[in-house]
PDB file of C-alpha atoms in Angstrom:
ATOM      1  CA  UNK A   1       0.000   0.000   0.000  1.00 33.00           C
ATOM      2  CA  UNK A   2       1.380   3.641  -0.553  1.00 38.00           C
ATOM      3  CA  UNK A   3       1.682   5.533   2.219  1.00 39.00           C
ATOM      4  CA  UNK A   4       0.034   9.064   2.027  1.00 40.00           C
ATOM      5  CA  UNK A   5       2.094  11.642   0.288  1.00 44.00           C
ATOM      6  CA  UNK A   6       4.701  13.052   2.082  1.00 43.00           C
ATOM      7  CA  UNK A   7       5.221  16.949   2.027  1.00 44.00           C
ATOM      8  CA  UNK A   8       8.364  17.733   3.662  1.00 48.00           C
ATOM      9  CA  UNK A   9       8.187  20.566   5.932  1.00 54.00           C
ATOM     10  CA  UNK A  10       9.534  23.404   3.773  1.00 70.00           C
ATOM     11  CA  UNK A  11       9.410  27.147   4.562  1.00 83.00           C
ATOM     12  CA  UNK A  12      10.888  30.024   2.624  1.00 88.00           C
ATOM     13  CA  UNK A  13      14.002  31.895   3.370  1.00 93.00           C
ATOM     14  CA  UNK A  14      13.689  35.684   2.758  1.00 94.00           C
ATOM     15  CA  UNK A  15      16.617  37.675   1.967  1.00 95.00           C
ATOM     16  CA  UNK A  16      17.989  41.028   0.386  1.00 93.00           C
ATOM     17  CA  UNK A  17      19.774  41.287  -2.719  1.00 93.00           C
ATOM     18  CA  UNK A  18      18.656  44.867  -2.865  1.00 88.00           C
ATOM     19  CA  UNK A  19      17.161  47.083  -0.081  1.00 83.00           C
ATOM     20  CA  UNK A  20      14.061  47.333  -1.375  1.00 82.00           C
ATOM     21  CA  UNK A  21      13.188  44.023  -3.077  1.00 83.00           C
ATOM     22  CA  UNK A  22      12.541  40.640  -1.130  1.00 87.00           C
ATOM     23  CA  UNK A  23      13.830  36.854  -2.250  1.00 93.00           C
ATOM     24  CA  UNK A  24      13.177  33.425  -1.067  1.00 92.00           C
ATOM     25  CA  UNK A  25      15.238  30.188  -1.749  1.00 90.00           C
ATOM     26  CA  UNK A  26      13.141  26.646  -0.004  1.00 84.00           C
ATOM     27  CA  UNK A  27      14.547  25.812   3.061  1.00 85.00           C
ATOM     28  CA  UNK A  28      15.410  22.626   2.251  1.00 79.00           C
ATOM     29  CA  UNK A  29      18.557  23.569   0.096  1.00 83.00           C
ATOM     30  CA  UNK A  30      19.974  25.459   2.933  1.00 89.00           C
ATOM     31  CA  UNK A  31      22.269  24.107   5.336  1.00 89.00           C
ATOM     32  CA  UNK A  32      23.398  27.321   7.073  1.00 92.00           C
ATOM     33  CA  UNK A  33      23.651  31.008   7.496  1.00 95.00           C
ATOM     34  CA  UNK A  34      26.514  32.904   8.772  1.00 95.00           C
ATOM     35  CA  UNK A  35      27.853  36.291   9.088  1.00 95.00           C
ATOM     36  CA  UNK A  36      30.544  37.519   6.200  1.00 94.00           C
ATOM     37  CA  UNK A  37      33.893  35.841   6.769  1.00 92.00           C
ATOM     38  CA  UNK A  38      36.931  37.140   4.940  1.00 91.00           C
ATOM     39  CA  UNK A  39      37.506  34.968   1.784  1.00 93.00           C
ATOM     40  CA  UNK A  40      40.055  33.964   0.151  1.00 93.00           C
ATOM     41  CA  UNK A  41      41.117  34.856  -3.758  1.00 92.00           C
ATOM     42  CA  UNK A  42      40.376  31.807  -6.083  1.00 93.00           C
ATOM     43  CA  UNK A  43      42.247  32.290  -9.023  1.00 92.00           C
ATOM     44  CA  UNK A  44      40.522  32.905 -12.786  1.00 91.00           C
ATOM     45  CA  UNK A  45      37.363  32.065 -10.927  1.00 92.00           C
ATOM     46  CA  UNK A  46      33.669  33.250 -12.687  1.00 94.00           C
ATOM     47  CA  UNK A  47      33.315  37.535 -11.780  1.00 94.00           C
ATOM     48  CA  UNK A  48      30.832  36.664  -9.830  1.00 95.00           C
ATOM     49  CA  UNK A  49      32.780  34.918  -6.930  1.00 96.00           C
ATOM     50  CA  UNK A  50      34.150  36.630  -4.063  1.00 95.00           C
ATOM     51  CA  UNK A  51      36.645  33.833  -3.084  1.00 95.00           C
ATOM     52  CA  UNK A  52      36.813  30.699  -0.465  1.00 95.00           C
ATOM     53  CA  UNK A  53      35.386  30.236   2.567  1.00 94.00           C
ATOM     54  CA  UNK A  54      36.354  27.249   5.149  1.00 91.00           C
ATOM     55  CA  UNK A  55      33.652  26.756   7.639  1.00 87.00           C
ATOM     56  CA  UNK A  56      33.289  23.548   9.467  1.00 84.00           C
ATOM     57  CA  UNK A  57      36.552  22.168   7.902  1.00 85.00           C
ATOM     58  CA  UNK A  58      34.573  22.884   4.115  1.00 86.00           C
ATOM     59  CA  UNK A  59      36.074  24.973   1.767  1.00 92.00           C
ATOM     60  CA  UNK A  60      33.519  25.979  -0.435  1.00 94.00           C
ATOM     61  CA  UNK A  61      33.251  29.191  -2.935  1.00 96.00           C
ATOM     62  CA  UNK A  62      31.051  32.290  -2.255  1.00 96.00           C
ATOM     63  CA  UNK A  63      29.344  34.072  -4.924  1.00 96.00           C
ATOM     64  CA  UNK A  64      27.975  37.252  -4.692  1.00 96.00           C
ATOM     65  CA  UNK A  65      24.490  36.781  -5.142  1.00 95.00           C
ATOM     66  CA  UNK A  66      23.388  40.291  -6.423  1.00 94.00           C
ATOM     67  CA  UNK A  67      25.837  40.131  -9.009  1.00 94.00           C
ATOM     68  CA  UNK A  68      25.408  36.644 -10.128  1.00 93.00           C
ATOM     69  CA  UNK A  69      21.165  37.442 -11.209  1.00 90.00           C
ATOM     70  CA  UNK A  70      21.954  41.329 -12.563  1.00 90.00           C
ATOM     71  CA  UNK A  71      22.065  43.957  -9.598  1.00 91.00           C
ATOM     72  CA  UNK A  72      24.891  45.625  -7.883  1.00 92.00           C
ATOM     73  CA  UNK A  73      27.153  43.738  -6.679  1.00 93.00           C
ATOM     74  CA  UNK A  74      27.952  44.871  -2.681  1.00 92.00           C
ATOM     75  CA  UNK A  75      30.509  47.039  -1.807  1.00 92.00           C
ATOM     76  CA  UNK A  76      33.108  46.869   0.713  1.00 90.00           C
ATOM     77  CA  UNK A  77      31.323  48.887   2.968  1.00 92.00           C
ATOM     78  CA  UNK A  78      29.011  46.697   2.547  1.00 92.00           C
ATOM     79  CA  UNK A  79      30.067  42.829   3.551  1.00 92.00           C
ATOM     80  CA  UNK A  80      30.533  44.132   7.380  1.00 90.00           C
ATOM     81  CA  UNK A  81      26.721  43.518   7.322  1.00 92.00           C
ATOM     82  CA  UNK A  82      25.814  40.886   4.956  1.00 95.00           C
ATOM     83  CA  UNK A  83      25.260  37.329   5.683  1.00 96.00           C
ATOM     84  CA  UNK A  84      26.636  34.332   3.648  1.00 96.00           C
ATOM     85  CA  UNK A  85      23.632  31.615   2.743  1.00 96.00           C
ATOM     86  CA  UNK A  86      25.638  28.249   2.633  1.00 94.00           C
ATOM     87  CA  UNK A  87      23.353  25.761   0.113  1.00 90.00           C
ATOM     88  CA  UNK A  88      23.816  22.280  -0.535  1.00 82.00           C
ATOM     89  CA  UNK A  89      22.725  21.692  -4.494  1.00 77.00           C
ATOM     90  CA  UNK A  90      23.919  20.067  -7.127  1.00 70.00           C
ATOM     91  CA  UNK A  91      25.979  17.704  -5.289  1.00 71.00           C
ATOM     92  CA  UNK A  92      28.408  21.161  -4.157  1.00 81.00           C
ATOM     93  CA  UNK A  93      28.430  23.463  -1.106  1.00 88.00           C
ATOM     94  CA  UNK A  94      28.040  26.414  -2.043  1.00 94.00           C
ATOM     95  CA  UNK A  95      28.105  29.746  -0.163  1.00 96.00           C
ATOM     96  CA  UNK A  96      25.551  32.974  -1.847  1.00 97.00           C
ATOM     97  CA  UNK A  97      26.252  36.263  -0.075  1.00 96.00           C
ATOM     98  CA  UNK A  98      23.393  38.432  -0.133  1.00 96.00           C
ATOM     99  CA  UNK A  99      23.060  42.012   1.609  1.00 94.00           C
ATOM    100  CA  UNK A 100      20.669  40.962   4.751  1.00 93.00           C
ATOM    101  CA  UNK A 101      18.641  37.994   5.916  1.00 94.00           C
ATOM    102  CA  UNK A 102      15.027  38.702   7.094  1.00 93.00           C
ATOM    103  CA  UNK A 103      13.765  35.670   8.050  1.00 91.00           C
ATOM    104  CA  UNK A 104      12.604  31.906   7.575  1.00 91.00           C
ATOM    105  CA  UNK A 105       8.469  31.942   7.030  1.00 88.00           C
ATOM    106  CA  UNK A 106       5.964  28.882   6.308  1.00 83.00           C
ATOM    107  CA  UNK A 107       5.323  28.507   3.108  1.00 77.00           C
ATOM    108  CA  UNK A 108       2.327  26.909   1.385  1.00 74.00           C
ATOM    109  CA  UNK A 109       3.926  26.260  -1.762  1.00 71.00           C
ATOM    110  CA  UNK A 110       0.682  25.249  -3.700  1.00 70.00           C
ATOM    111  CA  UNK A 111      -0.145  29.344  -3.820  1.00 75.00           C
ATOM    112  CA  UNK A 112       3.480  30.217  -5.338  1.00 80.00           C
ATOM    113  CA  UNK A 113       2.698  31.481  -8.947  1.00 79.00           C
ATOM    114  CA  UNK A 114       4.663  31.326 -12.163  1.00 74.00           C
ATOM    115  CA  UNK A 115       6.761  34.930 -12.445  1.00 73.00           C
ATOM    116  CA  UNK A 116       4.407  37.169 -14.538  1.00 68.00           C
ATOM    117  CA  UNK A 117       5.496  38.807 -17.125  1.00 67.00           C
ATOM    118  CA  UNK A 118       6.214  42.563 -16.066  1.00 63.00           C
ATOM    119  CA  UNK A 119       9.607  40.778 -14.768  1.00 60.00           C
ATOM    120  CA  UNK A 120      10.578  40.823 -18.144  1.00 57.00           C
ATOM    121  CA  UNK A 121      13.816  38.931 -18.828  1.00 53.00           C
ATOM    122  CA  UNK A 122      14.926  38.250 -15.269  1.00 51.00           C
ATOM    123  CA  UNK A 123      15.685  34.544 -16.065  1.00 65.00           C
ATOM    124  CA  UNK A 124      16.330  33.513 -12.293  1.00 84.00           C
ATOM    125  CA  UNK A 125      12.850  33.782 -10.844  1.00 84.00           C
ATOM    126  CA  UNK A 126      11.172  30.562 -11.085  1.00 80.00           C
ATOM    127  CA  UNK A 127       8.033  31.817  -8.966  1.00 82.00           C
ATOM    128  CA  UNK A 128       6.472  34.460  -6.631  1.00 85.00           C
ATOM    129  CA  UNK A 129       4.273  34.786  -3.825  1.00 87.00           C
ATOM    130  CA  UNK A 130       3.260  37.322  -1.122  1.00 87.00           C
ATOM    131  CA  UNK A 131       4.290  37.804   2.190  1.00 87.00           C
ATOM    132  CA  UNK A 132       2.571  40.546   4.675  1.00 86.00           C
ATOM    133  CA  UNK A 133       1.414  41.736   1.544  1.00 85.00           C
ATOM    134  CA  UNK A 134       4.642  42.241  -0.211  1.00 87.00           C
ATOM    135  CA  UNK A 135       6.004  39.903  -3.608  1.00 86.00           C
ATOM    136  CA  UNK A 136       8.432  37.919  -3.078  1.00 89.00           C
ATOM    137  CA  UNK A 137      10.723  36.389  -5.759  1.00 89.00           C
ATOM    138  CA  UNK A 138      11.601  32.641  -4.972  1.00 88.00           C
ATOM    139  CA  UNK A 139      15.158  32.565  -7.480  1.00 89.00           C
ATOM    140  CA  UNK A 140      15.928  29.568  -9.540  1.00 83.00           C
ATOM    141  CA  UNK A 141      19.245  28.522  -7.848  1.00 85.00           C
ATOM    142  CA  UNK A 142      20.041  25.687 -10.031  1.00 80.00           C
ATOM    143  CA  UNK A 143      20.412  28.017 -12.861  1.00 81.00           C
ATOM    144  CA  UNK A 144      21.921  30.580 -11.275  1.00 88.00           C
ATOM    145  CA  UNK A 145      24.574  27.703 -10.129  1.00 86.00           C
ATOM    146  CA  UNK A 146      24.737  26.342 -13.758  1.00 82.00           C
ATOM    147  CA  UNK A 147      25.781  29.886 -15.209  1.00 85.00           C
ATOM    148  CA  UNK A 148      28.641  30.544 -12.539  1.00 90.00           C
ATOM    149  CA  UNK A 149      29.728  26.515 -12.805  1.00 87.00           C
ATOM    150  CA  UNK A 150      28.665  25.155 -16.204  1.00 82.00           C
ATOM    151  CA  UNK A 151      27.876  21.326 -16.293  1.00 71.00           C
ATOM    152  CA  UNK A 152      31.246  19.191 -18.094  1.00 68.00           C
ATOM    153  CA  UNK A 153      29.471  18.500 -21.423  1.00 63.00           C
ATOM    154  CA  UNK A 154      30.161  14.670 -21.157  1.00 62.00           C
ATOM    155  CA  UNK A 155      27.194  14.268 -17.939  1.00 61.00           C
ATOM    156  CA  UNK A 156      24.734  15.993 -20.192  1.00 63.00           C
ATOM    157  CA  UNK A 157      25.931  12.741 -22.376  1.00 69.00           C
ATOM    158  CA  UNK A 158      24.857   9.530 -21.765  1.00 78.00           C
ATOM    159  CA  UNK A 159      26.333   6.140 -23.344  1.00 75.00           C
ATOM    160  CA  UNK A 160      24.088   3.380 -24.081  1.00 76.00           C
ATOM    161  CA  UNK A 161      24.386   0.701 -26.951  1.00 76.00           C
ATOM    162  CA  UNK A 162      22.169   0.345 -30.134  1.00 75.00           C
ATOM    163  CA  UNK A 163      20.352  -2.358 -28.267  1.00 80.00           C
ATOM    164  CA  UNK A 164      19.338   0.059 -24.957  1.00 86.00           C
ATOM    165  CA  UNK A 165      18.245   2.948 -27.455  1.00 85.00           C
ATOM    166  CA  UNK A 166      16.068   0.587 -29.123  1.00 86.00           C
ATOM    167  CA  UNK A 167      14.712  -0.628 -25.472  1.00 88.00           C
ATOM    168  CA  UNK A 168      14.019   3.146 -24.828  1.00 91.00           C
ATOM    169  CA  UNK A 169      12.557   4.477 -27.966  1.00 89.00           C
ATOM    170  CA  UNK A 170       9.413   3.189 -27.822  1.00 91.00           C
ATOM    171  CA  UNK A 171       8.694   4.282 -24.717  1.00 93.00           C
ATOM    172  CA  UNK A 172       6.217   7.034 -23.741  1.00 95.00           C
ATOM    173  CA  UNK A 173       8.149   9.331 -20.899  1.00 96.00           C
ATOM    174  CA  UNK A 174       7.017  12.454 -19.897  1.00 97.00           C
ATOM    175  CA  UNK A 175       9.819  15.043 -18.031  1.00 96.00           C
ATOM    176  CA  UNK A 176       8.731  17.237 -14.968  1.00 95.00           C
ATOM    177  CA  UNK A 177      10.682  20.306 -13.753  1.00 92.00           C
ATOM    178  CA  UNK A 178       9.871  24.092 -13.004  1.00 87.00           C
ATOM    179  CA  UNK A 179      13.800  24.569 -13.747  1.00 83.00           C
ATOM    180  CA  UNK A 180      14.050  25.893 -17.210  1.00 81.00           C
ATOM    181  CA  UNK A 181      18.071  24.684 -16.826  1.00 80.00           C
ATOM    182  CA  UNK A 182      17.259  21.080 -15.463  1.00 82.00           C
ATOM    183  CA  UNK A 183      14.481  20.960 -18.442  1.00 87.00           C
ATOM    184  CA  UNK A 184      17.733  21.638 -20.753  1.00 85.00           C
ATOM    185  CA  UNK A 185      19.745  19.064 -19.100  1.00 84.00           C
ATOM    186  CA  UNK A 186      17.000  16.967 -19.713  1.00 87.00           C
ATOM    187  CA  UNK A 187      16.161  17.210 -23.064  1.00 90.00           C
ATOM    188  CA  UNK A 188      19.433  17.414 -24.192  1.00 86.00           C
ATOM    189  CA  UNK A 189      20.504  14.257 -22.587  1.00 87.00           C
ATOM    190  CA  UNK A 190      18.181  12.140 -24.570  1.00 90.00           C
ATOM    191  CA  UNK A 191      17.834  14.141 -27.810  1.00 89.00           C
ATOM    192  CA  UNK A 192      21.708  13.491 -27.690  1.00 85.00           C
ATOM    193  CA  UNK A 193      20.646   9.547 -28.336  1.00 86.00           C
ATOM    194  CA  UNK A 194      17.171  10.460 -30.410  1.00 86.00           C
ATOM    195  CA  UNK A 195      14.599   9.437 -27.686  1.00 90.00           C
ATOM    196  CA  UNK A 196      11.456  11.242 -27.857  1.00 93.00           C
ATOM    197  CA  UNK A 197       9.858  12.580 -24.756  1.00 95.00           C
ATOM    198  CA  UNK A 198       7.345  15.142 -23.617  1.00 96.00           C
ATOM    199  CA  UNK A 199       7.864  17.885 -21.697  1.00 96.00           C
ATOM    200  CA  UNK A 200       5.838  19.729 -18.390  1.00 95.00           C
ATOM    201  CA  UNK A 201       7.000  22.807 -16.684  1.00 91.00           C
ATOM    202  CA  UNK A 202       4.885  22.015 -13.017  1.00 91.00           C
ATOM    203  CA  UNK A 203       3.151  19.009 -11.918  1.00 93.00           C
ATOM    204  CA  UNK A 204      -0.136  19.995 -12.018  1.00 93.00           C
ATOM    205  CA  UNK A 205       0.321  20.410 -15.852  1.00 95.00           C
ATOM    206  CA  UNK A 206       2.274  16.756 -15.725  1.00 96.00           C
ATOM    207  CA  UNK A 207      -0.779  15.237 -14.110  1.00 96.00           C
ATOM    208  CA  UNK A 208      -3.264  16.461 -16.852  1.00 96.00           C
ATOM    209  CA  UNK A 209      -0.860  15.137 -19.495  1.00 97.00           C
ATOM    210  CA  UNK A 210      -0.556  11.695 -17.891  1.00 97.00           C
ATOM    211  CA  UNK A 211      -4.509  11.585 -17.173  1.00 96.00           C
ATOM    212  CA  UNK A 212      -5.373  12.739 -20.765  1.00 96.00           C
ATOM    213  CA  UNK A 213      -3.044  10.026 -22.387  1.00 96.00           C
ATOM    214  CA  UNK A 214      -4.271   7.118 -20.213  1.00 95.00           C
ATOM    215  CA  UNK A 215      -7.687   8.535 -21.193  1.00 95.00           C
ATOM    216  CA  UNK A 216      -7.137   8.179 -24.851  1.00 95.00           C
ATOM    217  CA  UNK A 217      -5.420   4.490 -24.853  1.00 94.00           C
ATOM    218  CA  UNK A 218      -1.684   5.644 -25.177  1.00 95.00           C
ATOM    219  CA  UNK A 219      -0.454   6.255 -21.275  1.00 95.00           C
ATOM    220  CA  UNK A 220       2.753   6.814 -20.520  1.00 96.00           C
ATOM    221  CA  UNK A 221       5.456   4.805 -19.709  1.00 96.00           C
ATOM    222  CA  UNK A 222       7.991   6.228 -17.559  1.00 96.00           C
ATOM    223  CA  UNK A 223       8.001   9.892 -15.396  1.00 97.00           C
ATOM    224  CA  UNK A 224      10.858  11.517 -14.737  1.00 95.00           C
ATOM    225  CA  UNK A 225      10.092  14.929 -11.929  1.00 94.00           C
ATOM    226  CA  UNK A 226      11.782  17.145  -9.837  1.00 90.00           C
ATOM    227  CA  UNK A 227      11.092  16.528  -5.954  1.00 87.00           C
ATOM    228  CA  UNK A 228      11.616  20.637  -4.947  1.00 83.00           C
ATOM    229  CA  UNK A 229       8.345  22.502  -7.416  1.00 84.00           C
ATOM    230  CA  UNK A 230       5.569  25.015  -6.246  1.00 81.00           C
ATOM    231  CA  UNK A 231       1.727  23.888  -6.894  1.00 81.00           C
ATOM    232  CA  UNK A 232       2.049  20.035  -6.997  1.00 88.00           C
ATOM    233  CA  UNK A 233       4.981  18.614  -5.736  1.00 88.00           C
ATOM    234  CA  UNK A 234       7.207  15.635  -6.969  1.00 90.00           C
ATOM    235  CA  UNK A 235       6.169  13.823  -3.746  1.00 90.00           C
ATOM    236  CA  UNK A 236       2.395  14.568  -4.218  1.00 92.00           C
ATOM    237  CA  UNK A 237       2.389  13.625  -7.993  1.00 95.00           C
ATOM    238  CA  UNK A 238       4.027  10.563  -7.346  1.00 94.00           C
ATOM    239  CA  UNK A 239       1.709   9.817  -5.208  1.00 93.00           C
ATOM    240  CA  UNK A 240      -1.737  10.863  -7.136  1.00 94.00           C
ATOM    241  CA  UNK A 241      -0.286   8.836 -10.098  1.00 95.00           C
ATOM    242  CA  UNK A 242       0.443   5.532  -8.247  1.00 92.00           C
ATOM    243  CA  UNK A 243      -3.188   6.064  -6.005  1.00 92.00           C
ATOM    244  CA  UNK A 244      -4.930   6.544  -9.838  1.00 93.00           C
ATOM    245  CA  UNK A 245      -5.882   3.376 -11.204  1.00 92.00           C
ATOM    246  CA  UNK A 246      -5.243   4.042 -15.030  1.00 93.00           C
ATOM    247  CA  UNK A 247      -1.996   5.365 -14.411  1.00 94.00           C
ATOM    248  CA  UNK A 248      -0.248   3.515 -12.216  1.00 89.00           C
ATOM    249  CA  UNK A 249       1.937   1.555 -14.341  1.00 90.00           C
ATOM    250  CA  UNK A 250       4.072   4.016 -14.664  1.00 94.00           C
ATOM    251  CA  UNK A 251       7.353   3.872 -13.947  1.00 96.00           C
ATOM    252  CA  UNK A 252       8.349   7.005 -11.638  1.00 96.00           C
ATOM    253  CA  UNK A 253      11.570   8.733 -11.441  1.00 95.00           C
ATOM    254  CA  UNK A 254      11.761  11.415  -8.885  1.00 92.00           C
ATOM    255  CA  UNK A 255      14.931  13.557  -8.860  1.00 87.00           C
ATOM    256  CA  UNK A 256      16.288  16.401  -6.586  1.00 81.00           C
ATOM    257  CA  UNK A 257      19.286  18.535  -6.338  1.00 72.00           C
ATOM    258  CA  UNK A 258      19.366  17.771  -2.429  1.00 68.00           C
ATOM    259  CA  UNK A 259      22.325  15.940  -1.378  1.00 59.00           C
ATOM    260  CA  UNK A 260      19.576  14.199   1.064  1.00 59.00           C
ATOM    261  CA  UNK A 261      19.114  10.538   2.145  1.00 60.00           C
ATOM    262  CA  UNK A 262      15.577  11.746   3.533  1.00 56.00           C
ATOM    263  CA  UNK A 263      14.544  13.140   0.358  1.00 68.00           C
ATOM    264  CA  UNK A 264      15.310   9.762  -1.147  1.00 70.00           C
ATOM    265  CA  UNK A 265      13.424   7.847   1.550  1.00 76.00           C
ATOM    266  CA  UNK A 266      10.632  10.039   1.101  1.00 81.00           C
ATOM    267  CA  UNK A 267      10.682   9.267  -2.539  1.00 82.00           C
ATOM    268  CA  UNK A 268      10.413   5.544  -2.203  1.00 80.00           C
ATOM    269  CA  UNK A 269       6.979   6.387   0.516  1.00 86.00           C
ATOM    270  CA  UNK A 270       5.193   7.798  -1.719  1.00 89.00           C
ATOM    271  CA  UNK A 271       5.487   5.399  -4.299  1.00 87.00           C
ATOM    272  CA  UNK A 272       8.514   6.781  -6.444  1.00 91.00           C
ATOM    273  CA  UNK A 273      10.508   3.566  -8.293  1.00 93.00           C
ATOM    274  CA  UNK A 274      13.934   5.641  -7.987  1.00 90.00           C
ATOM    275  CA  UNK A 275      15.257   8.630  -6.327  1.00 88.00           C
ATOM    276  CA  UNK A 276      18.146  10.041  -8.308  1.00 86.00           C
ATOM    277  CA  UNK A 277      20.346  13.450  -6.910  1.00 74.00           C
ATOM    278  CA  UNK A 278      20.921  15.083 -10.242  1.00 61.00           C
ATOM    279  CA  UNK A 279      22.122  15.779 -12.415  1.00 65.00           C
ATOM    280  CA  UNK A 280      23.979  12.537 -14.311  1.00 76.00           C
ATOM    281  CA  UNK A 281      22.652  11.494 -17.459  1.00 81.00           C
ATOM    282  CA  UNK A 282      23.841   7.991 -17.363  1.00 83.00           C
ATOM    283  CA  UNK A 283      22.255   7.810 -14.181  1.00 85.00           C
ATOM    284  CA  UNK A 284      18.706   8.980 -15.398  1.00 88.00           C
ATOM    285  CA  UNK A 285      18.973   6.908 -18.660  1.00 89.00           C
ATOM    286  CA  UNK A 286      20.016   3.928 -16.676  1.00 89.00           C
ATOM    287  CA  UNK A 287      17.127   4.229 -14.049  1.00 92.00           C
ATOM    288  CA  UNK A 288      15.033   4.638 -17.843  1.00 93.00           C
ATOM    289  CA  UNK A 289      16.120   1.039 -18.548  1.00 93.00           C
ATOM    290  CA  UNK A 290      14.730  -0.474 -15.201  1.00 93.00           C
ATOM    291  CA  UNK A 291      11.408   0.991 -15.903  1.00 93.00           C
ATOM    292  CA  UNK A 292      11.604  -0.657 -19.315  1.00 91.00           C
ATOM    293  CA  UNK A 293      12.918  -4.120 -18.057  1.00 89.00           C
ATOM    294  CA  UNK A 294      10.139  -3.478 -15.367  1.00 87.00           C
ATOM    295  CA  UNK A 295       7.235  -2.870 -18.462  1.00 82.00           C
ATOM    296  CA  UNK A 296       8.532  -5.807 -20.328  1.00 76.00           C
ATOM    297  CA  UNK A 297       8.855  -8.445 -17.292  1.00 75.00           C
ATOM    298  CA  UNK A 298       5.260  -7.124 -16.715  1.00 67.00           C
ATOM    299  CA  UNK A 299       4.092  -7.313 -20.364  1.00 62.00           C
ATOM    300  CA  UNK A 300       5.621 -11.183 -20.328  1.00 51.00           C
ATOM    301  CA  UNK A 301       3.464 -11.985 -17.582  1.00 47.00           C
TER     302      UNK A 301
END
C-alpha cells in the first residue's frame, strides 16, 4: 500500500539582494547562514565569486548573489553587514552572499505562482508569492549555479548501446521540472541519443498530461520529476499517479538537487521507483532502462 504523500516541511528563506526588493530560496537547500567571513582569492574564478570560505573544515566558494542574477554587486562597505547563505545543491556546497537575511516563514507552496510577465527577462525567478502583503521572488538557484559553474558537457551525455536505445525508444516518458536549466539538461541528454519525450513545466500540468493520455489508450510509460516545485509537488504527484488506477503503471523517477538521504526515503513512501540526486545522465537513462525491463517483465506476464 502507498503511504500518504509526504510533504516535507519546507518554509521560505527571505533575503535582500537589494534594499528594497525581497527573495526566497526553499529551506530545504539550505544548510546554514553565517555572518561575512573574509575569503580567500580563487584564481581565474567566474566575476561573480568573491573567493573561499572554510567553515566547518569545508572549503567551499562564495558568490555574490546580487551580481550573479543582474544587480549591484555589494561594496566593501558593505560585507561588514551581509550574511553568507551556505546551500547544498547540485551535489556542491556552495556559499551565496546576499546584503541581509530577514527571516525563515511557512510557506504553502501550492499558492506560489509562475513569475508574470512585467519581470521581463529576469531569467532567475522561477516563482512568486506574497508575504505581509509584499512579492516575493523565490530565485531559480540551479540556474543561477549552472551559469557561474557550467555542467562538463560529457554528464549531459549519456552512453548506451544500439540495443538500450532501441529498449528506450518506444517508450512514452514524460519530463517534470519548473527549472528551465534542469528541463535543458534533460532534453538534451536524450535528444543526444534520439529518444522522444514530452515535456511539463509544473506538476499539475504533468498530471493532466498523464490523465489525458491514459484517457485516450496511449499512457505513458515512464516519469521523470523534480522533488523541490511550487503547486504540486514531486512527492504529491508521485503519489496521485500511483493512487490513480489508469496510471499507475508508470514507472516514476523522482529527482532532486538535495544531497539528502531523507529526500530519497521520502521518494520511495510515496510510491517513487527511484530517487536520483541530479544531475547525471547515465544515471537517469540507466534508471530509464529499469522501468523498461520493469514494463517488459510485466508485459511477459
Amino acid at each position: 500500500m502507498i503511504k500518504a504523500a509526504t510533504n516535507q516541511s519546507q518554509g521560505m528563506l527571505l533575503f535582500k539582494l537589494t534594499h528594497l526588493q525581497s527573495f526566497a530560496i526553499g529551506t530545504l537547500k539550505v544548510k546554514e547562514i553565517v555572518p561575512f567571513t573574509p575569503l580567500t582569492a580563487i584564481p581565474h574564478s567566474h566575476p561573480t565569486v568573491l573567493g573561499a570560505a572554510t567553515l566547518r573544515g569545508d572549503t567551499l566558494p562564495v558568490i555574490d548573489m546580487a551580481k550573479a542574477v543582474g544587480y549591484p554587486p555589494l561594496s566593501k562597505d558593505e560585507l561588514k553587514n551581509s550574511y553568507i547563505i551556505i546551500t547544498d545543491c547540485r551535489r556542491m556546497l556552495v556559499g551565496f552572499l546576499v546584503r541581509g537575511i530577514d527571516r525563515i516563514t511557512e510557506c504553502n507552496w501550492h499558492n506560489i505562482d509562475s513569475p508574470p510577465s512585467a519581470l521581463g527577462k529576469n531569467v532567475f525567478v522561477t516563482g512568486v508569492t506574497k508575504v505581509d502583503n509584499k512579492l516575493v521572488q523565490l530565485l531559480d538557484v540551479e540556474l543561477l549555479l549552472s551559469k557561474v559553474f557550467p555542467d562538463n558537457p560529457d554528464s549531459l551525455q549519456p552512453i548506451l548501446t544500439d540495443m538500450e536505445r532501441e529498449v528506450l525508444r518506444p517508450l512514452k516518458i514524460l519530463l517534470v521540472d519548473d527549472s528551465a536549466v534542469a528541463r535543458r539538461q534533460l532534453s538534451q541528454a536524450l535528444d543526444s541519443i534520439s529518444i522522444p519525450y514530452f515535456i511539463a513545466t509544473n506538476g499539475h500540468d504533468a498530471l493532466e498530461m498523464l490523465k489525458h493520455a491514459a484517457g485516450a489508450g496511449t499512457p505513458f510509460d515512464i516519469l521523470v520529476s523534480d522533488i523541490e516545485m511550487p503547486g504540486l509537488d514531486g512527492y504529491e504527484l508521485a503519489f496521485e499517479v500511483q493512487n490513480t488506477t489508469q496510471l499507475s503503471h508508470a514507472y516514476i523517477i523522482l529527482h532532486t538537487s538535495l544531497s539528502s538521504e531523507i529526500s530519497v526515503s521520502q521518494a520511495h513512501q510515496v510510491g517513487a521507483h527511484e530517487a536520483l540526486t541530479k544531475f547525471e545522465a547515465n544515471e537517469l537513462i540507466h534508471a530509464m532502462l529499469r522501468g523498461a525491463e520493469k514494463k517488459n517483465s510485466l508485459t511477459v506476464a
